[in-house]
Structures are given as C-alpha cells and as structure tokens.
Short mmCIF file of C-alpha atoms in Angstrom, two decimals:
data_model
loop_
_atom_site.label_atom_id
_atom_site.label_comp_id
_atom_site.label_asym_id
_atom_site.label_seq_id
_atom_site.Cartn_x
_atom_site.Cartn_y
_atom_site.Cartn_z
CA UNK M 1 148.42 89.66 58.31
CA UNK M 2 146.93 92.64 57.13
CA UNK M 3 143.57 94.17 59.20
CA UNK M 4 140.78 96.37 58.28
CA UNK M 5 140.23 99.20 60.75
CA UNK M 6 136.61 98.98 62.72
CA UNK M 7 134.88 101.09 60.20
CA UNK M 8 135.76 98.93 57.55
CA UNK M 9 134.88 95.77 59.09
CA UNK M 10 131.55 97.53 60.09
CA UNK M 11 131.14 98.35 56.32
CA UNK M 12 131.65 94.88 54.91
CA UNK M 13 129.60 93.42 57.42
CA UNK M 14 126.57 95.93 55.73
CA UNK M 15 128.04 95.17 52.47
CA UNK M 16 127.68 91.63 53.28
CA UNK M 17 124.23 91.69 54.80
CA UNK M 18 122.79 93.80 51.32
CA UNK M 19 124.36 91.32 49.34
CA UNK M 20 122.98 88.70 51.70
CA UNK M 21 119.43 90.48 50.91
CA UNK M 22 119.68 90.19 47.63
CA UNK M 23 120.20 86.02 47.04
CA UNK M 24 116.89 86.21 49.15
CA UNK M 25 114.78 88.40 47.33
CA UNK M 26 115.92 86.90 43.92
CA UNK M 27 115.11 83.45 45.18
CA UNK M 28 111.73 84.58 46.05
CA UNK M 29 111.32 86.89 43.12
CA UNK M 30 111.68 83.54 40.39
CA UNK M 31 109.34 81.77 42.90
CA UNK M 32 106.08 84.14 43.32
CA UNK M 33 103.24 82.14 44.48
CA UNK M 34 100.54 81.01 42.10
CA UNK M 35 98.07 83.67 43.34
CA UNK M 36 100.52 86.63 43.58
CA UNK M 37 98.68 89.75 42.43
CA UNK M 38 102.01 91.00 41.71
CA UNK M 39 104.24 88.32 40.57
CA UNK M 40 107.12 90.59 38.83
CA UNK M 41 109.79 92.35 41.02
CA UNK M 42 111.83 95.29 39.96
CA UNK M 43 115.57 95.54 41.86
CA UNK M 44 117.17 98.67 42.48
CA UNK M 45 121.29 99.53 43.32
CA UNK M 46 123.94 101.58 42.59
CA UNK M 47 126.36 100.55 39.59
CA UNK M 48 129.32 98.52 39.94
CA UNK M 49 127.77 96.03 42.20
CA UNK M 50 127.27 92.80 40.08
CA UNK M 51 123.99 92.54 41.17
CA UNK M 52 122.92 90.91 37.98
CA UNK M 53 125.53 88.14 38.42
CA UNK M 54 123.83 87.59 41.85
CA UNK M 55 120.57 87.86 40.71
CA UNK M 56 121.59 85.33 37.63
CA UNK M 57 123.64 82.82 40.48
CA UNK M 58 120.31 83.06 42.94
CA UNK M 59 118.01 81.98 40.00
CA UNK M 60 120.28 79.12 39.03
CA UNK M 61 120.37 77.40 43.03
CA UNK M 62 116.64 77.44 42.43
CA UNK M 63 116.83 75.26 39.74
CA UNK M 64 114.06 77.44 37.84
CA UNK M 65 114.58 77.84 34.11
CA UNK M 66 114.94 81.48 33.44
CA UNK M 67 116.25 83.49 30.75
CA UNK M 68 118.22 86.37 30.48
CA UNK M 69 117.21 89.66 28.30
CA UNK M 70 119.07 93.08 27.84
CA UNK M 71 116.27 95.98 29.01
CA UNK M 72 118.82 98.58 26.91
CA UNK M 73 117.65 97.54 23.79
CA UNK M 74 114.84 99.10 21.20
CA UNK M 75 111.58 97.89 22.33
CA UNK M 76 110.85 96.24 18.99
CA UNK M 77 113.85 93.89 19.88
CA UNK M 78 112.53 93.60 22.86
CA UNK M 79 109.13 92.33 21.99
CA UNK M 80 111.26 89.90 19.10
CA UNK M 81 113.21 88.63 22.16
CA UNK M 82 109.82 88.13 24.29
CA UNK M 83 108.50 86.48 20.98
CA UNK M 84 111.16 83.79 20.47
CA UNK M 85 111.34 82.72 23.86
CA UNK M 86 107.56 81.93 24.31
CA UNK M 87 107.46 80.36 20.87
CA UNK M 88 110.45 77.71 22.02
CA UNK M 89 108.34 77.06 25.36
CA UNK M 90 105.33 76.49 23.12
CA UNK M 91 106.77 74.29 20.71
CA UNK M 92 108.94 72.67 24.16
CA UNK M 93 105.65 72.06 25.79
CA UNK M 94 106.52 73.80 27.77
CA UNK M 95 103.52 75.69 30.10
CA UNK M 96 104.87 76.78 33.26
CA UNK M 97 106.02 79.57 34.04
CA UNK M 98 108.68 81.64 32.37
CA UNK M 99 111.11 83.64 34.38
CA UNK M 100 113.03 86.41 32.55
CA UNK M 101 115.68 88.62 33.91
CA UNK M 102 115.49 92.07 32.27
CA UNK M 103 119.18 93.78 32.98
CA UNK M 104 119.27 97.60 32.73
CA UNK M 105 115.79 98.97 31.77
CA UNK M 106 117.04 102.28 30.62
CA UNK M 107 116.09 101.82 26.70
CA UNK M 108 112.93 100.32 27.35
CA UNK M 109 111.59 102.67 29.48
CA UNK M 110 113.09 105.61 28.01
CA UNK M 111 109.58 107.32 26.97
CA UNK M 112 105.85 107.36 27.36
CA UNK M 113 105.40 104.75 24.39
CA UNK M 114 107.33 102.11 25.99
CA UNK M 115 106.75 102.41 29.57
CA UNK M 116 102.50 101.97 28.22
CA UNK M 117 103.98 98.35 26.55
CA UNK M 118 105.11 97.59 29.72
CA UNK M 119 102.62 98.53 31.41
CA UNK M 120 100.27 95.80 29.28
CA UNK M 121 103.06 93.39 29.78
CA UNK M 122 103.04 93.76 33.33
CA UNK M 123 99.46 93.93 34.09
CA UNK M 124 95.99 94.51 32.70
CA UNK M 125 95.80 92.92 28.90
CA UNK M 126 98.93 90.65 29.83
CA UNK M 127 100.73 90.95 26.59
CA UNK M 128 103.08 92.79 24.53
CA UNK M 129 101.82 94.64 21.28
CA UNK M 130 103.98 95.73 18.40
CA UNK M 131 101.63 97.75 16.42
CA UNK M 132 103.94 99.10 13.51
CA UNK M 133 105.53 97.80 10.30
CA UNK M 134 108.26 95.57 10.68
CA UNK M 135 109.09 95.56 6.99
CA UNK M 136 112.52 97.62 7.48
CA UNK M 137 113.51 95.40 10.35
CA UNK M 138 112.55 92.26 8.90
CA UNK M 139 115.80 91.27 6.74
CA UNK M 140 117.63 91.82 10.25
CA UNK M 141 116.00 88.95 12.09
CA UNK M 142 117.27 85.13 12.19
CA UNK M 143 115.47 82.97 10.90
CA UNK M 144 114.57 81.52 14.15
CA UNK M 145 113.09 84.59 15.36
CA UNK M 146 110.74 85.57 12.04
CA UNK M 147 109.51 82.08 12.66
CA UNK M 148 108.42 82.97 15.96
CA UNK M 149 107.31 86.65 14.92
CA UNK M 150 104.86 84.80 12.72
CA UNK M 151 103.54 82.45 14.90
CA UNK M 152 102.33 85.55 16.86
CA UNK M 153 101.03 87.11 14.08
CA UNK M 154 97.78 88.30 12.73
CA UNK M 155 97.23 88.67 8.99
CA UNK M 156 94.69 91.25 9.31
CA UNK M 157 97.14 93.71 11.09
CA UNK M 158 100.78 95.39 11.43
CA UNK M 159 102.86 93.75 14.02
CA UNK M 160 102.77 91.22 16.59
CA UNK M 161 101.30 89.88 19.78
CA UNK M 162 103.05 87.85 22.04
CA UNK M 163 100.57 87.00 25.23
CA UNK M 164 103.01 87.72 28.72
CA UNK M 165 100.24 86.02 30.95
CA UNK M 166 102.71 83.02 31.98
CA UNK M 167 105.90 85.39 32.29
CA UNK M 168 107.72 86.14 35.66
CA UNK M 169 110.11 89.24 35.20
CA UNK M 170 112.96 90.26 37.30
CA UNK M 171 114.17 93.55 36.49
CA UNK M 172 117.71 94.91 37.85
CA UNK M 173 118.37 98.37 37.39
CA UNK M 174 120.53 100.97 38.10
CA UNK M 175 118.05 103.65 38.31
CA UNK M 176 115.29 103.56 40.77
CA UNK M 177 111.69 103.94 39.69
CA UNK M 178 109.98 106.67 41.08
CA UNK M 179 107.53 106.84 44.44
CA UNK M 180 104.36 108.45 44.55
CA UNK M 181 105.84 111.62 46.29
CA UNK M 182 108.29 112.37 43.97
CA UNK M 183 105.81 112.32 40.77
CA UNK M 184 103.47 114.48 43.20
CA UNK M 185 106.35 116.67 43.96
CA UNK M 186 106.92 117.04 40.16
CA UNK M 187 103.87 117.71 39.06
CA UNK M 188 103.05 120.82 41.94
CA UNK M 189 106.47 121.97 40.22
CA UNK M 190 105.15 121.41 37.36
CA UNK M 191 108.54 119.65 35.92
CA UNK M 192 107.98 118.65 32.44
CA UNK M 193 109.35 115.57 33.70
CA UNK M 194 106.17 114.40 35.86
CA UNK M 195 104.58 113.37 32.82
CA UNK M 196 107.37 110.45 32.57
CA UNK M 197 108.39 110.43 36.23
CA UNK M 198 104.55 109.32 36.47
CA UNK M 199 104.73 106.11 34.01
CA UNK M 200 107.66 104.91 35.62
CA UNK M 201 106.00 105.02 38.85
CA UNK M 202 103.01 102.86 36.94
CA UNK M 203 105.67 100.77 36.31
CA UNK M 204 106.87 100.62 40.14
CA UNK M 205 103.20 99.81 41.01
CA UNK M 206 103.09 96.74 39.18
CA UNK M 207 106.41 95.06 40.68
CA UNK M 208 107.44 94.20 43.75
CA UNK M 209 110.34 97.25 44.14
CA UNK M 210 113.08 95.97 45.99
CA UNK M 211 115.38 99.28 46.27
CA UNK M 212 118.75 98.69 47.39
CA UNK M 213 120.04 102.20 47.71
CA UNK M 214 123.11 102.62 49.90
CA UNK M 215 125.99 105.23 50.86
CA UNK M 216 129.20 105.10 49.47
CA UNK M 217 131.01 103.12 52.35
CA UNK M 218 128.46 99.84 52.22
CA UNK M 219 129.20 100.04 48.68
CA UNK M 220 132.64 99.37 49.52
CA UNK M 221 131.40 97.18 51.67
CA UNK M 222 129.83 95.28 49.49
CA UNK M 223 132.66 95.09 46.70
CA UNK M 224 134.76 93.86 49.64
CA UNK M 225 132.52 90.92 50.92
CA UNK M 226 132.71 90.07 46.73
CA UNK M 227 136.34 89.84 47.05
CA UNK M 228 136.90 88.41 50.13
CA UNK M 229 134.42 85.39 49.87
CA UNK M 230 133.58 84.95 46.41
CA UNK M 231 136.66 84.09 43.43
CA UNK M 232 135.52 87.28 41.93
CA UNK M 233 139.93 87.79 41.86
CA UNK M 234 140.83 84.49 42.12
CA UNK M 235 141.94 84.05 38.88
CA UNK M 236 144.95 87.39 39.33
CA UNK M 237 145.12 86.56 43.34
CA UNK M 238 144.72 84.63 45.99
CA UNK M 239 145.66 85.67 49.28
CA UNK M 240 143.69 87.56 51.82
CA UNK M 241 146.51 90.15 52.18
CA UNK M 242 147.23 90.80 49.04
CA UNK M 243 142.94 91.16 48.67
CA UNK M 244 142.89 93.36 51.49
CA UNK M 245 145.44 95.86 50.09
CA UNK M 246 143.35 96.27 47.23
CA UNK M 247 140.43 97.03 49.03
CA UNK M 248 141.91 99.71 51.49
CA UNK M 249 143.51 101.37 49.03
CA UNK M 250 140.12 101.56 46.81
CA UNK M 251 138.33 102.53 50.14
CA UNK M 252 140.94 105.50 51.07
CA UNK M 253 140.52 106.77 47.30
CA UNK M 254 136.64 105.96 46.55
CA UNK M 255 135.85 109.37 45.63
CA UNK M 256 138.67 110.16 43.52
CA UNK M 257 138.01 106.84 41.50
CA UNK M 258 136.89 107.27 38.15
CA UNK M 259 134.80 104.07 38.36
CA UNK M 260 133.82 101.75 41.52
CA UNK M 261 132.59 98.13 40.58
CA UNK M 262 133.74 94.56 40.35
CA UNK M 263 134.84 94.85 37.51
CA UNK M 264 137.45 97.74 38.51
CA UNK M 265 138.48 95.43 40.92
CA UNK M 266 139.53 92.62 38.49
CA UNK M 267 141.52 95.02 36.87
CA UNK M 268 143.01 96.30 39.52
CA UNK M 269 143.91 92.36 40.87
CA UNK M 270 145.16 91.73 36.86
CA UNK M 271 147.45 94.61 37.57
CA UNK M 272 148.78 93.09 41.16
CA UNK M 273 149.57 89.46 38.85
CA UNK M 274 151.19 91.32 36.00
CA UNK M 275 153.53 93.86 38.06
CA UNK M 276 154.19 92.74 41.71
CA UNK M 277 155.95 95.61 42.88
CA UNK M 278 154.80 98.73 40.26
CA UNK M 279 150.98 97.70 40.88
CA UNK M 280 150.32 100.72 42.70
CA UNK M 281 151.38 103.18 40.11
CA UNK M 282 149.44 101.56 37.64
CA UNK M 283 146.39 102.01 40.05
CA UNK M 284 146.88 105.78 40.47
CA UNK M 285 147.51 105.83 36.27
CA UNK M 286 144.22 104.18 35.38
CA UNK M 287 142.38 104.48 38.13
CA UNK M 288 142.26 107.74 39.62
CA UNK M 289 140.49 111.17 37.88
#
C-alpha cells in the first residue's frame, strides 16, 4: 500500500476541512433567514477547485430549488437570464424565494456600469434595469425569453425591469472582491484602478464574502480529499494506490504544472486507464511547462 508522507497527510486533512467549510456555508448561503439584511453571499477560491460543483451538490441536499447562471456573460444576457427565470416562477406560482448560483463574475463585473446593476440588484431599488435598445439583440432571443422580456416591460421606455426583491444569489468566483484597505490603499496611490477596485468592494459590502484563499499545498490538499473520497476518478480508476500515485506525483511537480484542478486530474486518471505502464510520460508530455 502506498503512504503519503506527514506533510501530505497534514495537507489533505486542511484540504479536507476547506472543502468541509464550504458544503456548510453553501447550505447556509441558499437558506438565509427571512430577516437577513444581507441575504446574498459571494464565495471566493483559487481555480481548479470545483467549488461550483460543491456549491451546486450542497444546494441540491437542501432540497431548495435553485438555478444556475454563468456571471461571464454580457450583462444584457444576464438581465434576459434573470428575466426568464422570474417570469417561469410567476407564471409557476411560484413566490418563494429564488436561489441563483452566479459562476465566475468576471464579465459582469468587468466595469463601473455593471458593478452599479448589481449593485441595485443586490440592494437598495432591488431590481435589475436594462435601460438601452434591445432592437439589435432581439432576433437572438428564444422565444421563451422575449416572452418574458415583455412581461417586464414598459411601453413608455427602452429596456426592461425585472424586480430581484425575492432573489437569493450565490456567487463563486475566482477572484476575490476587494476589502476596504486595499481600495484605501489604491486611492492614496492614486491607482487608476481605485475607481473600480471601489465598486467591487460595494459589491463585497452587500454579500456575505466567504473568502477561501489558501497556499499552494492545501490546494493539493484539497484536490486530494476530491480524489480520495469523492468518484471524481472513478470512472478511469479505482484503487487507492493507483489514486495516491497520481496525487504525489502532482504534489512533487505543482509548480511546474501548467494547470492544477480536478479536471487535470481526470485527465491525468484517463491517461493511467488508457496506458498502464507509459502513463507517466504522458503526464510529463501534457502536463508539465
């Protein structure tokens, strides 16, 4: 039987405990209580992790109806997205709450514009405005979704208006929003940035932030917990040993990967199934910078 040296074991057992972390908070985060003043919780890690898979599998135990919407879109599909959602829950009867899960928020907060949607969304009015012409975009839609565009329509202006007031979002991320010492520090630099950095913190101010920041060997750990006690690989491999060769030889060559996630792992197990004794090569081939 192969063995992981005490380091490693110490580094899946921190792995395991962040990952651990995570089911909670994402439990909690689709449950906020009725009087939350800050219903809406915004996740934080590094890349590679699967947290939305977690997030997604946390939800699901709950037995919460949630759904899930790509952040790294334009925020006019975002807003269409928001639109045909609430208009199914209408016509559902549906008046409880709505959990969404917005994976990777780079798009739409990308600039002042759309981090001041959000912002609305979020808090303060409570909905999301789309206050230009949609004539361009229009042939693009399903029908489904200029149905709902024009139930949340008003005849007397451009756009749309889709009210967020009963909407619980879970953000997961791969960039970390801003604290209030970094914008400070940016603007006594005066870093053109601050402007942005300081909108993004607005953001940060309305959520719950749940960072999840971690160095390079719990991220291993992590992975490894994944592999060892999930069937993340299970479909490419199946015993611990062969698992456990996989993960030391990630963890001995983690900085000369050129990409550390789940789903390099899968590969890397595909390889093991399809070339039992040349695996390795394969690895340092497609792996390795």
């Amino acid at each position: 039987m192969i063995t992981f040296d005490m380091d490693q074991t110490q580094a899946i057992e921190r792995g395991a405990k962040q990952r651990a972390r995570l089911v909670q908070v994402a439990a909690k985060a689709a449950n906020p209580s009725a009087k939350a003043k800050f219903p809406h919780t915004y996740i934080f890690s590094p890349a590679g992790l699967g947290k939305t898979h977690t997030v997604n599998e946390s939800i699901k135990q709950t037995g919460i109806p949630f759904f899930e919407i790509s952040g790294n879109i334009s925020m006019f599909a975002f807003g269409v997205a928001l639109a045909d959602i609430c208009y199914k829950a209408k016509i559902n009867e549906y008046t409880d709450k709505i959990v969404i899960n917005v994976d990777d928020c780079d798009e739409i907060l990308k600039n002042e514009t759309n981090c001041n949607i959000m912002k609305n969304v979020l808090a303060g009015s409570k909905t999301y405005k789309y206050e230009k012409s949609m004539q361009s975009q229009w042939k693009n839609l399903s029908e489904d979704q200029q149905i709902a565009i024009e139930h949340f329509q008003d005849p007397s202006r451009m756009g749309f208006v889709v009210p967020t007031d009963n909407l619980v979002f879970i953000f997961t991320s791969n960039f970390r929003l801003p604290n209030d010492d970094e914008v400070k520090e940016a603007r006594d630099k005066g870093q053109s940035k601050a402007v942005l950095l300081g909108h993004k913190n607005a953001i940060r101010s309305r959520c719950r932030t749940q960072d999840f920041d971690m160095d390079k060997d719990t991220q291993w750990g992590w992975i490894a917990d994944v592999v060892l006690n999930t069937d993340a690989v299970d479909e490419f491999i199946e015993t611990d040993d062969e698992k456990r060769i996989l993960l030391d030889w990630m963890k001995h060559r983690w900085d000369q990967m050129t990409e550390r996630s789940i789903r390099t792992v899968e590969k890397m197990a595909q390889s093991m199934e399809e070339d039992p004794t040349g695996y390795k090569d394969t690895w340092a081939i497609d792996f390795i910078k």
